[in-house]
PDB file of C-alpha atoms and ligand atoms in Angstrom:
ATOM      1  CA  MET J   5      29.975-153.415  -0.630  1.00 87.00           C
ATOM      2  CA  GLN J   6      27.874-156.896  -1.328  1.00 96.00           C
ATOM      3  CA  THR J   7      24.357-157.274  -1.793  1.00 96.00           C
ATOM      4  CA  THR J   8      23.116-158.585   1.237  1.00 97.00           C
ATOM      5  CA  GLU J   9      25.496-155.341   2.746  1.00 98.00           C
ATOM      6  CA  ALA J  10      23.430-153.188   1.313  1.00 98.00           C
ATOM      7  CA  ILE J  11      20.175-154.141   2.377  1.00 98.00           C
ATOM      8  CA  ARG J  12      21.340-155.152   6.286  1.00 98.00           C
ATOM      9  CA  GLU J  13      23.171-151.136   5.522  1.00 98.00           C
ATOM     10  CA  ARG J  14      20.270-149.940   4.284  1.00 98.00           C
ATOM     11  CA  HIS J  15      18.018-147.743   7.080  1.00 98.00           C
ATOM     12  CA  THR J  16      15.516-144.401   7.182  1.00 98.00           C
ATOM     13  CA  LEU J  17      17.778-141.904   8.635  1.00 98.00           C
ATOM     14  CA  LYS J  18      16.380-138.057   8.867  1.00 98.00           C
ATOM     15  CA  MET J  19      18.849-135.191   9.048  1.00 98.00           C
ATOM     16  CA  LEU J  20      17.012-132.168  10.190  1.00 98.00           C
ATOM     17  CA  ALA J  21      19.484-129.310  10.648  1.00 98.00           C
ATOM     18  CA  GLU J  22      19.180-126.650  12.943  1.00 98.00           C
ATOM     19  CA  THR J  23      20.073-123.640  10.018  1.00 98.00           C
ATOM     20  CA  PRO J  24      20.730-124.161   6.398  1.00 98.00           C
ATOM     21  CA  TRP J  25      23.623-126.506   5.590  1.00 98.00           C
ATOM     22  CA  PRO J  26      25.744-124.784   2.759  1.00 98.00           C
ATOM     23  CA  THR J  27      25.620-126.002  -0.950  1.00 97.00           C
ATOM     24  CA  GLN J  28      28.379-126.238  -2.305  1.00 95.00           C
ATOM     25  CA  THR J  29      30.336-128.717  -0.456  1.00 97.00           C
ATOM     26  CA  PRO J  30      32.171-132.238  -2.098  1.00 97.00           C
ATOM     27  CA  SER J  31      29.280-134.172  -0.376  1.00 97.00           C
ATOM     28  CA  SER J  32      26.327-131.980  -2.161  1.00 97.00           C
ATOM     29  CA  LEU J  33      28.133-132.272  -5.204  1.00 98.00           C
ATOM     30  CA  ALA J  34      29.080-135.607  -5.648  1.00 98.00           C
ATOM     31  CA  THR J  35      25.725-136.559  -4.685  1.00 98.00           C
ATOM     32  CA  ALA J  36      24.887-134.406  -7.902  1.00 98.00           C
ATOM     33  CA  ARG J  37      27.124-136.439  -9.859  1.00 98.00           C
ATOM     34  CA  LEU J  38      25.815-139.796  -8.340  1.00 98.00           C
ATOM     35  CA  LEU J  39      21.975-139.578  -9.271  1.00 98.00           C
ATOM     36  CA  PRO J  40      22.249-140.098 -13.085  1.00 98.00           C
ATOM     37  CA  GLU J  41      23.758-143.212 -11.628  1.00 98.00           C
ATOM     38  CA  LEU J  42      21.309-144.186  -8.801  1.00 98.00           C
ATOM     39  CA  CYS J  43      18.530-143.181 -11.173  1.00 98.00           C
ATOM     40  CA  ALA J  44      19.993-145.670 -13.621  1.00 98.00           C
ATOM     41  CA  LEU J  45      20.778-148.352 -10.883  1.00 98.00           C
ATOM     42  CA  ALA J  46      16.633-147.860  -9.274  1.00 98.00           C
ATOM     43  CA  GLY J  47      15.921-148.508 -13.040  1.00 98.00           C
ATOM     44  CA  TRP J  48      16.799-152.343 -12.772  1.00 98.00           C
ATOM     45  CA  ALA J  49      13.974-153.356 -11.114  1.00 98.00           C
ATOM     46  CA  PRO J  50      11.501-155.500 -12.935  1.00 98.00           C
ATOM     47  CA  PHE J  51       8.818-154.424 -14.215  1.00 98.00           C
ATOM     48  CA  HIS J  52       6.128-156.537 -15.978  1.00 98.00           C
ATOM     49  CA  GLN J  53       4.067-154.233 -17.632  1.00 96.00           C
ATOM     50  CA  PRO J  54       4.420-151.405 -20.378  1.00 98.00           C
ATOM     51  CA  CYS J  55       2.744-147.936 -18.520  1.00 98.00           C
ATOM     52  CA  HIS J  56       0.303-146.464 -20.692  1.00 98.00           C
ATOM     53  CA  SER J  57       1.275-144.474 -23.637  1.00 97.00           C
ATOM     54  CA  SER J  58      -0.440-141.111 -21.730  1.00 97.00           C
ATOM     55  CA  HIS J  59       2.882-141.292 -19.802  1.00 98.00           C
ATOM     56  CA  ARG J  60       5.077-141.511 -22.413  1.00 97.00           C
ATOM     57  CA  LYS J  61       5.946-137.721 -22.965  1.00 90.00           C
ATOM     58  CA  ALA J  62       8.788-136.255 -25.270  1.00 87.00           C
ATOM     59  CA  GLY J  63      11.921-136.713 -23.187  1.00 92.00           C
ATOM     60  CA  LEU J  64      10.090-138.611 -20.416  1.00 97.00           C
ATOM     61  CA  ASP J  65       8.912-141.657 -22.968  1.00 97.00           C
ATOM     62  CA  ALA J  66      10.589-144.876 -20.968  1.00 98.00           C
ATOM     63  CA  LEU J  67       8.491-147.560 -20.949  1.00 98.00           C
ATOM     64  CA  ALA J  68       8.975-148.153 -17.082  1.00 98.00           C
ATOM     65  CA  PRO J  69       5.935-147.738 -14.654  1.00 98.00           C
ATOM     66  CA  TRP J  70       8.137-145.281 -12.706  1.00 98.00           C
ATOM     67  CA  ARG J  71       9.803-141.292 -13.371  1.00 98.00           C
ATOM     68  CA  PHE J  72      11.868-139.471 -11.277  1.00 98.00           C
ATOM     69  CA  TYR J  73      12.271-135.462 -10.150  1.00 98.00           C
ATOM     70  CA  LEU J  74      15.647-134.724  -9.298  1.00 98.00           C
ATOM     71  CA  LEU J  75      16.610-131.721  -6.408  1.00 98.00           C
ATOM     72  CA  ASP J  76      20.572-131.075  -6.131  1.00 98.00           C
ATOM     73  CA  ALA J  77      21.035-129.767  -2.726  1.00 98.00           C
ATOM     74  CA  ASP J  78      20.501-126.232  -4.370  1.00 98.00           C
ATOM     75  CA  GLY J  79      17.395-126.832  -5.686  1.00 98.00           C
ATOM     76  CA  CYS J  80      16.127-128.366  -1.970  1.00 98.00           C
ATOM     77  CA  ARG J  81      17.281-124.537  -0.933  1.00 98.00           C
ATOM     78  CA  ARG J  82      15.456-123.303  -2.354  1.00 98.00           C
ATOM     79  CA  LEU J  83      12.312-124.712  -1.995  1.00 97.00           C
ATOM     80  CA  ALA J  84      12.860-125.023   1.441  1.00 97.00           C
ATOM     81  CA  ASP J  85      12.394-120.857   1.149  1.00 97.00           C
ATOM     82  CA  PHE J  86       9.501-121.313  -1.205  1.00 96.00           C
ATOM     83  CA  LEU J  87       7.825-123.408   1.374  1.00 95.00           C
ATOM     84  CA  ALA J  88       8.985-121.123   4.411  1.00 94.00           C
ATOM     85  CA  ARG J  89       7.316-118.023   2.371  1.00 94.00           C
ATOM     86  CA  SER J  90       3.979-119.663   1.250  1.00 92.00           C
ATOM     87  CA  GLY J  91       2.628-119.322   4.933  1.00 91.00           C
ATOM     88  CA  ARG J  92       2.146-123.374   5.297  1.00 92.00           C
ATOM     89  CA  ASP J  93       3.210-125.238   7.883  1.00 93.00           C
ATOM     90  CA  ALA J  94       6.034-126.968   6.828  1.00 94.00           C
ATOM     91  CA  GLY J  95       7.153-129.492  10.282  1.00 93.00           C
ATOM     92  CA  LYS J  96      10.063-131.488   9.908  1.00 96.00           C
ATOM     93  CA  LEU J  97      10.112-131.088   5.760  1.00 98.00           C
ATOM     94  CA  LEU J  98      12.314-127.545   6.106  1.00 97.00           C
ATOM     95  CA  PRO J  99      14.925-128.591   8.097  1.00 98.00           C
ATOM     96  CA  MET J 100      15.043-131.840   5.804  1.00 98.00           C
ATOM     97  CA  LEU J 101      15.761-129.449   2.595  1.00 98.00           C
ATOM     98  CA  TRP J 102      18.387-127.488   5.037  1.00 98.00           C
ATOM     99  CA  ALA J 103      20.416-130.719   5.520  1.00 98.00           C
ATOM    100  CA  ALA J 104      19.651-132.627   2.442  1.00 98.00           C
ATOM    101  CA  ASP J 105      22.197-132.967   0.163  1.00 98.00           C
ATOM    102  CA  ALA J 106      19.526-134.309  -2.480  1.00 98.00           C
ATOM    103  CA  LEU J 107      15.390-134.993  -3.322  1.00 98.00           C
ATOM    104  CA  VAL J 108      14.159-137.507  -5.593  1.00 98.00           C
ATOM    105  CA  GLN J 109      10.420-136.867  -6.058  1.00 98.00           C
ATOM    106  CA  ALA J 110       9.368-140.780  -7.396  1.00 98.00           C
ATOM    107  CA  THR J 111       6.174-141.600  -8.768  1.00 98.00           C
ATOM    108  CA  TRP J 112       4.272-144.493 -10.261  1.00 98.00           C
ATOM    109  CA  LEU J 113       2.284-144.907 -13.335  1.00 98.00           C
ATOM    110  CA  PRO J 114      -0.973-145.861 -12.890  1.00 98.00           C
ATOM    111  CA  ASN J 115      -3.266-146.835 -16.123  1.00 97.00           C
ATOM    112  CA  PRO J 116      -5.754-143.560 -16.845  1.00 95.00           C
ATOM    113  CA  PRO J 117      -9.065-144.588 -14.724  1.00 91.00           C
ATOM    114  CA  GLU J 118     -12.302-145.320 -16.276  1.00 88.00           C
ATOM    115  CA  PRO J 119     -14.847-142.881 -16.470  1.00 86.00           C
ATOM    116  CA  GLY J 120     -16.706-143.418 -12.253  1.00 85.00           C
ATOM    117  CA  THR J 121     -13.849-144.592 -10.828  1.00 83.00           C
ATOM    118  CA  THR J 122     -13.113-142.957  -7.400  1.00 85.00           C
ATOM    119  CA  GLY J 123      -9.808-142.910  -5.022  1.00 87.00           C
ATOM    120  CA  LEU J 124      -6.785-142.801  -6.355  1.00 90.00           C
ATOM    121  CA  PHE J 125      -6.642-144.766  -8.750  1.00 95.00           C
ATOM    122  CA  GLU J 126      -8.514-148.262 -10.524  1.00 95.00           C
ATOM    123  CA  ALA J 127      -7.670-151.676  -7.738  1.00 94.00           C
ATOM    124  CA  ASP J 128      -6.986-153.544 -10.584  1.00 95.00           C
ATOM    125  CA  MET J 129      -3.782-156.066 -11.340  1.00 97.00           C
ATOM    126  CA  ALA J 130      -1.991-153.816 -14.239  1.00 98.00           C
ATOM    127  CA  ASN J 131      -1.990-150.833 -11.765  1.00 98.00           C
ATOM    128  CA  MET J 132      -0.948-153.150  -8.362  1.00 98.00           C
ATOM    129  CA  GLU J 133       2.363-154.199 -10.994  1.00 98.00           C
ATOM    130  CA  HIS J 134       2.689-150.827 -12.119  1.00 98.00           C
ATOM    131  CA  LEU J 135       2.953-149.822  -8.336  1.00 98.00           C
ATOM    132  CA  ALA J 136       4.978-152.495  -7.071  1.00 98.00           C
ATOM    133  CA  ALA J 137       7.829-152.309 -10.079  1.00 99.00           C
ATOM    134  CA  ALA J 138       7.929-148.762  -8.709  1.00 99.00           C
ATOM    135  CA  SER J 139       8.856-149.034  -5.272  1.00 99.00           C
ATOM    136  CA  ALA J 140      11.243-151.864  -6.533  1.00 99.00           C
ATOM    137  CA  ALA J 141      12.842-149.123  -8.462  1.00 99.00           C
ATOM    138  CA  VAL J 142      12.485-146.836  -5.410  1.00 99.00           C
ATOM    139  CA  GLN J 143      14.176-149.411  -2.953  1.00 98.00           C
ATOM    140  CA  ASN J 144      17.267-150.257  -5.644  1.00 98.00           C
ATOM    141  CA  MET J 145      17.627-146.141  -4.816  1.00 98.00           C
ATOM    142  CA  LEU J 146      18.060-146.600  -1.529  1.00 98.00           C
ATOM    143  CA  LEU J 147      19.991-149.401  -1.492  1.00 98.00           C
ATOM    144  CA  ALA J 148      22.420-147.877  -4.065  1.00 98.00           C
ATOM    145  CA  ALA J 149      22.774-144.779  -1.727  1.00 98.00           C
ATOM    146  CA  THR J 150      23.437-146.665   0.746  1.00 98.00           C
ATOM    147  CA  ASP J 151      26.452-148.239  -1.306  1.00 98.00           C
ATOM    148  CA  ALA J 152      27.402-144.916  -1.911  1.00 98.00           C
ATOM    149  CA  GLY J 153      27.559-144.281   1.637  1.00 98.00           C
ATOM    150  CA  LEU J 154      24.655-141.144   1.546  1.00 98.00           C
ATOM    151  CA  ASN J 155      22.230-141.298   4.681  1.00 98.00           C
ATOM    152  CA  ASN J 156      18.164-141.193   3.295  1.00 98.00           C
ATOM    153  CA  TYR J 157      14.794-141.192   3.721  1.00 98.00           C
ATOM    154  CA  TRP J 158      11.598-142.843   1.912  1.00 98.00           C
ATOM    155  CA  SER J 159       8.871-140.176   3.123  1.00 98.00           C
ATOM    156  CA  SER J 160       5.148-140.807   1.266  1.00 98.00           C
ATOM    157  CA  GLY J 161       5.721-136.292   0.692  1.00 97.00           C
ATOM    158  CA  GLY J 162       3.419-134.827   2.715  1.00 96.00           C
ATOM    159  CA  LEU J 163       3.133-131.400   1.500  1.00 96.00           C
ATOM    160  CA  LEU J 164       5.440-132.403  -0.973  1.00 97.00           C
ATOM    161  CA  ARG J 165       2.567-134.435  -2.443  1.00 96.00           C
ATOM    162  CA  GLU J 166       0.158-131.969  -2.969  1.00 95.00           C
ATOM    163  CA  ALA J 167      -0.702-130.254  -6.450  1.00 94.00           C
ATOM    164  CA  TRP J 168       1.233-127.352  -6.655  1.00 94.00           C
ATOM    165  CA  ALA J 169       4.782-128.435  -5.137  1.00 95.00           C
ATOM    166  CA  LEU J 170       4.235-131.624  -7.853  1.00 97.00           C
ATOM    167  CA  GLU J 171       3.007-128.662 -11.014  1.00 96.00           C
ATOM    168  CA  HIS J 172       6.436-126.264  -8.733  1.00 96.00           C
ATOM    169  CA  LEU J 173       8.183-129.488  -9.753  1.00 97.00           C
ATOM    170  CA  GLY J 174       6.795-130.071 -13.577  1.00 96.00           C
ATOM    171  CA  ILE J 175       5.282-133.837 -12.412  1.00 97.00           C
ATOM    172  CA  PRO J 176       2.823-134.419 -14.513  1.00 96.00           C
ATOM    173  CA  THR J 177      -1.005-134.872 -13.376  1.00 93.00           C
ATOM    174  CA  GLY J 178      -2.048-138.912 -13.976  1.00 95.00           C
ATOM    175  CA  GLU J 179       1.425-139.612 -12.491  1.00 97.00           C
ATOM    176  CA  LEU J 180       0.943-140.558  -8.239  1.00 98.00           C
ATOM    177  CA  LEU J 181       4.247-139.318  -6.102  1.00 98.00           C
ATOM    178  CA  LEU J 182       5.216-142.450  -4.733  1.00 98.00           C
ATOM    179  CA  ALA J 183       8.322-141.118  -2.247  1.00 98.00           C
ATOM    180  CA  SER J 184       9.652-138.310  -1.537  1.00 98.00           C
ATOM    181  CA  VAL J 185      13.546-139.855  -1.256  1.00 99.00           C
ATOM    182  CA  PHE J 186      15.778-137.422   1.201  1.00 99.00           C
ATOM    183  CA  LEU J 187      19.733-138.329   0.573  1.00 98.00           C
ATOM    184  CA  PHE J 188      21.926-137.206   2.741  1.00 98.00           C
ATOM    185  CA  PRO J 189      25.224-136.235   3.723  1.00 98.00           C
ATOM    186  CA  ASN J 190      27.579-138.882   5.660  1.00 97.00           C
ATOM    187  CA  GLU J 191      28.436-136.160   7.052  1.00 97.00           C
ATOM    188  CA  ALA J 192      26.532-133.796   9.139  1.00 98.00           C
ATOM    189  CA  GLN J 193      27.455-130.144   7.690  1.00 97.00           C
ATOM    190  CA  GLY J 194      26.134-128.016  10.486  1.00 97.00           C
ATOM    191  CA  PRO J 195      24.293-128.615  14.290  1.00 98.00           C
ATOM    192  CA  CYS J 196      21.141-131.234  13.527  1.00 98.00           C
ATOM    193  CA  LEU J 197      18.557-133.716  14.613  1.00 98.00           C
ATOM    194  CA  ARG J 198      19.400-137.217  13.502  1.00 98.00           C
ATOM    195  CA  MET J 199      16.208-139.197  13.604  1.00 98.00           C
ATOM    196  CA  PRO J 200      15.682-143.063  12.337  1.00 98.00           C
ATOM    197  CA  GLY J 201      12.152-145.007  11.300  1.00 98.00           C
ATOM    198  CA  LYS J 202      10.197-145.397  13.948  1.00 98.00           C
ATOM    199  CA  LEU J 203       9.117-149.246  13.051  1.00 98.00           C
ATOM    200  CA  ARG J 204      12.279-150.377  11.927  1.00 98.00           C
ATOM    201  CA  GLU J 205      13.523-152.554  15.461  1.00 97.00           C
ATOM    202  CA  LYS J 206       9.595-153.703  15.215  1.00 98.00           C
ATOM    203  CA  ARG J 207       8.800-155.520  11.635  1.00 98.00           C
ATOM    204  CA  GLY J 208       9.304-158.854  13.191  1.00 98.00           C
ATOM    205  CA  GLN J 209      11.744-161.525  12.263  1.00 97.00           C
ATOM    206  CA  TRP J 210      11.472-163.980   8.612  1.00 96.00           C
ATOM    207  CA  ASP J 211       9.950-166.867  10.759  1.00 94.00           C
ATOM    208  CA  GLN J 212       6.689-164.459  11.595  1.00 96.00           C
ATOM    209  CA  TRP J 213       6.538-163.474   7.392  1.00 96.00           C
ATOM    210  CA  ALA J 214       8.023-166.560   6.133  1.00 95.00           C
ATOM    211  CA  ARG J 215       6.823-170.222   6.650  1.00 91.00           C
ATOM    212  CA  TRP J 216       7.580-173.728   4.135  1.00 91.00           C
ATOM    213  CA  ALA J 217       4.635-174.272   1.677  1.00 89.00           C
ATOM    214  CA  ARG J 218       3.052-177.227   2.188  1.00 83.00           C
ATOM    215  CA  TRP J 219       4.773-179.084  -0.450  1.00 88.00           C
ATOM    216  CA  ALA J 220       7.970-178.403   0.968  1.00 88.00           C
ATOM    217  CA  ARG J 221      10.458-180.420   2.746  1.00 87.00           C
ATOM    218  CA  TRP J 222      11.278-178.973   5.392  1.00 80.00           C
ATOM    219  CA  ALA J 223       7.095-178.103   6.404  1.00 74.00           C
ATOM    220  CA  SER J 224       7.088-178.617  10.318  1.00 74.00           C
ATOM    221  CA  PRO J 225       5.524-181.396  11.487  1.00 73.00           C
ATOM    222  CA  ASN J 226       2.100-178.654  12.201  1.00 74.00           C
ATOM    223  CA  GLU J 227       2.688-178.036   8.383  1.00 69.00           C
ATOM    224  CA  GLN J 228       2.653-181.618   7.320  1.00 64.00           C
ATOM    225  CA  ALA J 229      -0.208-182.730   9.575  1.00 68.00           C
ATOM    226  CA  ALA J 230      -2.248-180.115   7.928  1.00 65.00           C
ATOM    227  CA  GLU J 231      -1.246-180.862   5.042  1.00 58.00           C
ATOM    228  CA  SER J 232      -2.684-184.458   5.140  1.00 63.00           C
ATOM    229  CA  GLY J 233      -5.360-182.925   6.428  1.00 64.00           C
ATOM    230  CA  SER J 234      -6.314-181.055   3.565  1.00 60.00           C
ATOM    231  CA  ARG J 235      -5.490-183.774   1.588  1.00 58.00           C
ATOM    232  CA  GLN J 236      -8.037-186.491   3.501  1.00 60.00           C
ATOM    233  CA  GLY J 237     -10.523-183.360   3.584  1.00 51.00           C
TER     234      GLY J 237
HETATM  235  C1  FMN H   3       5.877-146.247   1.046  1.00 54.04           C
HETATM  236  C2  FMN H   3       6.792-145.988   3.004  1.00 54.04           C
HETATM  237  C3  FMN H   3       6.633-144.408   3.270  1.00 54.04           C
HETATM  238  C4  FMN H   3       7.268-143.680   4.027  1.00 54.04           C
HETATM  239  N1  FMN H   3       6.548-142.379   4.733  1.00 54.04           N
HETATM  240  C5  FMN H   3       6.983-142.411   5.406  1.00 54.04           C
HETATM  241  C6  FMN H   3       6.765-141.617   6.609  1.00 54.04           C
HETATM  242  O1  FMN H   3       5.927-140.191   5.571  1.00 54.04           O
HETATM  243  N2  FMN H   3       7.181-140.530   7.749  1.00 54.04           N
HETATM  244  C7  FMN H   3       8.293-141.631   8.172  1.00 54.04           C
HETATM  245  O2  FMN H   3       8.475-140.990   9.345  1.00 54.04           O
HETATM  246  N3  FMN H   3       8.800-141.985   7.727  1.00 54.04           N
HETATM  247  C8  FMN H   3       7.798-143.843   6.577  1.00 54.04           C
HETATM  248  N4  FMN H   3       8.458-143.954   5.458  1.00 54.04           N
HETATM  249  C9  FMN H   3       9.979-144.206   6.790  1.00 54.04           C
HETATM  250  C10 FMN H   3       9.226-145.747   8.059  1.00 54.04           C
HETATM  251  O3  FMN H   3       9.219-145.027   9.085  1.00 54.04           O
HETATM  252  C11 FMN H   3      10.123-146.949   7.699  1.00 54.04           C
HETATM  253  O4  FMN H   3      10.959-147.906   6.921  1.00 54.04           O
HETATM  254  C12 FMN H   3      10.113-147.677   8.548  1.00 54.04           C
HETATM  255  O5  FMN H   3      10.461-146.962  10.370  1.00 54.04           O
HETATM  256  C13 FMN H   3      11.096-148.922   8.952  1.00 54.04           C
HETATM  257  O6  FMN H   3      12.348-148.308   9.035  1.00 54.04           O
HETATM  258  P1  FMN H   3      13.976-148.805   8.260  1.00 54.04           P
HETATM  259  O7  FMN H   3      13.371-147.525   6.813  1.00 54.04           O
HETATM  260  O8  FMN H   3      14.885-147.785   8.963  1.00 54.04           O
HETATM  261  O9  FMN H   3      13.843-150.314   7.936  1.00 54.04           O
HETATM  262  C14 FMN H   3       8.047-144.572   4.560  1.00 54.04           C
HETATM  263  C15 FMN H   3       8.214-145.993   4.098  1.00 54.04           C
HETATM  264  C16 FMN H   3       7.298-146.737   3.176  1.00 54.04           C
HETATM  265  C17 FMN H   3       8.199-147.930   2.914  1.00 54.04           C
END
């Protein structure tokens, strides 16, 4: 698949299974084998700042400001069982974990906050760039999954971003969950509901989020007038 095709083809698709799908399917086994490559491709994202040394732990000691924690289809079903037994209201999470070939918990690595900082993280330039870089890595993963024919969904995580879930999945405190990436099989393995992203068709057109800037040759007469106005002003 061409890069441009993968960009256009990538779309949110949640698959909600009526009952847990089998785990040792050709699709789920292929996805498990593919996960290391998806992580490697994701990690070609640009990044501007090395992560803080406190995030560089044995084994997970990369400078890059993102980390990925991987569950295969069996892991997804076990997590679903755990959620169901815990009595928590898991909503759509259960049927998605019944359908998923894999779940990737993607975190970004904020610099440790100064004492007295309120909120999730310090709102400074370094953290903005860590978060931006990790987001680029997640998008790379979605594009690579699309290229591999996997349905995918970037979720904020819901229950999966709560402290108990992060702890169970071995995610250190200090890392912030950026995405719960669901990877679903290309072909449904049983009855299911398919849900697209709510905002897919509402994003607008390119000329609603981009314009030629004042010195560009292609600036419209209005923009050129604004330019000469601002030059005179
Ligand atoms: C940072 C981020 C968090 C998201 N979290 C959720 C979520 O929690 N629930 C959800 O339904 N969709 C979530 N989405 C997916 C969006 O709904 C989806 O991308 C949007 O509707 C556009 O559709 P598309 O992905 O098909 O282009 C998230 C997307 C991003 C980038």
